[in-house]
Amino acid sequence: MASEGPFDTELVPEVWTMPSRGIEWCDCGRHHVLDRGIVLGFAQDLVEDPDWMTHDEVIDTAMDLWNYVSVCEFFLLAIRRSASAVNGGPAPRYSFERGLEIVAYFSKTWQGCPEEICSPSRDRED
């Protein structure tokens, strides 16, 4: 995996203002703009070190945000792509803020998976 810091800060998109291009992350039927406070609320319950997020904590935060009990390889690949877009590549851990940005980027770009070829490859860590 890549180093902890961003490879090039110019790679970091403005995730908090970018429009959502993916499927709706909340299934209540009303559109909710995904902001830092929402992602932070989910991350605070999962992250052990308030200064850092491990790659697994990024995955778990995204799973909780989406209310997924298990995820497939497509989900994990989309997290890796989001880490590449925001951080220049996946890393063992990220600054806490960068981890939040990865979850937000993922959530605003997630298109779902092709269910007919999908099978769970990771379960939620309780």
Tab-separated table of C-alpha atoms in Angstrom:
chain	number	residue	atom	x	y	z
A	1	MET	CA	0.000	0.000	0.000
A	2	ALA	CA	0.974	3.622	-0.420
A	3	SER	CA	2.402	5.968	2.160
A	4	GLU	CA	0.214	7.652	4.770
A	5	GLY	CA	0.293	11.161	3.350
A	6	PRO	CA	-1.168	12.384	0.104
A	7	PHE	CA	1.054	11.957	-2.932
A	8	ASP	CA	0.001	15.285	-4.394
A	9	THR	CA	-2.338	17.653	-2.639
A	10	GLU	CA	-3.631	18.815	-6.035
A	11	LEU	CA	-5.231	15.382	-6.434
A	12	VAL	CA	-7.615	16.049	-3.570
A	13	PRO	CA	-11.033	16.976	-4.962
A	14	GLU	CA	-13.268	19.290	-2.957
A	15	VAL	CA	-15.409	16.411	-1.710
A	16	TRP	CA	-17.641	18.442	0.569
A	17	THR	CA	-18.947	20.600	-2.271
A	18	MET	CA	-18.867	18.123	-5.148
A	19	PRO	CA	-22.283	16.923	-6.300
A	20	SER	CA	-23.358	13.363	-5.695
A	21	ARG	CA	-23.035	11.298	-8.869
A	22	GLY	CA	-23.810	7.959	-7.278
A	23	ILE	CA	-26.816	6.192	-5.894
A	24	GLU	CA	-28.514	7.671	-2.828
A	25	TRP	CA	-26.681	6.729	0.395
A	26	CYS	CA	-29.798	7.124	2.563
A	27	ASP	CA	-32.792	4.932	1.812
A	28	CYS	CA	-35.428	7.015	3.640
A	29	GLY	CA	-36.794	8.348	0.357
A	30	ARG	CA	-35.665	11.951	0.850
A	31	HIS	CA	-32.466	13.358	-0.610
A	32	HIS	CA	-29.866	14.138	2.051
A	33	VAL	CA	-26.792	16.133	1.143
A	34	LEU	CA	-23.794	14.250	2.476
A	35	ASP	CA	-21.712	16.661	4.518
A	36	ARG	CA	-18.750	16.400	6.873
A	37	GLY	CA	-20.972	16.270	9.971
A	38	ILE	CA	-22.794	13.171	8.743
A	39	VAL	CA	-19.588	11.299	7.875
A	40	LEU	CA	-17.979	12.458	11.134
A	41	GLY	CA	-20.922	11.089	13.129
A	42	PHE	CA	-20.383	7.624	11.702
A	43	ALA	CA	-16.580	7.734	11.955
A	44	GLN	CA	-16.502	8.859	15.596
A	45	ASP	CA	-18.180	5.619	16.652
A	46	LEU	CA	-15.583	3.476	14.847
A	47	VAL	CA	-12.212	5.182	14.873
A	48	GLU	CA	-9.857	4.366	17.728
A	49	ASP	CA	-7.261	7.132	17.224
A	50	PRO	CA	-8.848	10.588	16.725
A	51	ASP	CA	-5.891	11.717	14.580
A	52	TRP	CA	-5.817	8.783	12.141
A	53	MET	CA	-8.113	6.417	10.274
A	54	THR	CA	-6.877	3.034	9.170
A	55	HIS	CA	-7.929	1.788	5.751
A	56	ASP	CA	-10.160	-0.756	7.517
A	57	GLU	CA	-11.786	2.041	9.549
A	58	VAL	CA	-12.493	3.899	6.295
A	59	ILE	CA	-14.192	0.750	4.971
A	60	ASP	CA	-16.150	0.241	8.207
A	61	THR	CA	-17.256	3.896	8.270
A	62	ALA	CA	-18.518	3.632	4.690
A	63	MET	CA	-20.277	0.340	5.492
A	64	ASP	CA	-22.039	1.901	8.482
A	65	LEU	CA	-22.990	5.018	6.524
A	66	TRP	CA	-24.553	2.838	3.850
A	67	ASN	CA	-26.013	0.460	6.452
A	68	TYR	CA	-24.281	-2.544	4.863
A	69	VAL	CA	-23.697	-5.638	6.976
A	70	SER	CA	-21.410	-7.162	4.347
A	71	VAL	CA	-19.791	-5.877	1.182
A	72	CYS	CA	-18.425	-7.343	-2.009
A	73	GLU	CA	-15.206	-6.879	-3.921
A	74	PHE	CA	-16.825	-4.102	-5.998
A	75	PHE	CA	-17.365	-2.056	-2.820
A	76	LEU	CA	-13.758	-2.611	-1.726
A	77	LEU	CA	-12.458	-1.640	-5.182
A	78	ALA	CA	-14.554	1.538	-5.099
A	79	ILE	CA	-13.040	2.416	-1.707
A	80	ARG	CA	-9.566	1.910	-3.203
A	81	ARG	CA	-10.469	4.139	-6.177
A	82	SER	CA	-11.729	6.781	-3.764
A	83	ALA	CA	-8.471	6.587	-1.796
A	84	SER	CA	-6.610	7.056	-5.081
A	85	ALA	CA	-8.707	10.084	-6.032
A	86	VAL	CA	-8.417	11.737	-2.623
A	87	ASN	CA	-5.047	10.528	-1.339
A	88	GLY	CA	-3.139	9.534	-4.462
A	89	GLY	CA	-3.477	5.861	-3.511
A	90	PRO	CA	-4.613	3.532	-0.747
A	91	ALA	CA	-2.569	3.574	2.451
A	92	PRO	CA	-2.518	1.589	5.703
A	93	ARG	CA	-3.802	4.730	7.459
A	94	TYR	CA	-4.755	8.307	6.676
A	95	SER	CA	-5.050	11.509	8.633
A	96	PHE	CA	-8.506	11.559	10.203
A	97	GLU	CA	-9.698	14.343	7.881
A	98	ARG	CA	-8.379	12.522	4.803
A	99	GLY	CA	-10.213	9.372	5.895
A	100	LEU	CA	-13.469	11.350	6.140
A	101	GLU	CA	-12.849	12.725	2.650
A	102	ILE	CA	-12.306	9.224	1.244
A	103	VAL	CA	-15.615	8.043	2.725
A	104	ALA	CA	-17.377	11.127	1.324
A	105	TYR	CA	-15.863	10.722	-2.140
A	106	PHE	CA	-16.826	7.047	-2.151
A	107	SER	CA	-20.366	7.844	-1.029
A	108	LYS	CA	-20.833	10.535	-3.661
A	109	THR	CA	-19.581	8.309	-6.487
A	110	TRP	CA	-20.750	4.782	-5.489
A	111	GLN	CA	-22.839	3.277	-8.288
A	112	GLY	CA	-23.537	-0.021	-6.556
A	113	CYS	CA	-22.430	-3.421	-7.698
A	114	PRO	CA	-23.649	-5.817	-10.372
A	115	GLU	CA	-25.689	-8.014	-8.031
A	116	GLU	CA	-25.804	-10.989	-10.379
A	117	ILE	CA	-22.042	-11.557	-10.000
A	118	CYS	CA	-21.669	-10.165	-6.505
A	119	SER	CA	-20.908	-12.139	-3.362
A	120	PRO	CA	-19.945	-10.839	0.086
A	121	SER	CA	-16.219	-10.684	0.709
A	122	ARG	CA	-16.176	-8.737	3.983
A	123	ASP	CA	-18.566	-8.624	6.913
A	124	ARG	CA	-19.024	-5.723	9.290
A	125	GLU	CA	-16.648	-5.837	12.243
A	126	ASP	CA	-18.727	-5.615	15.427
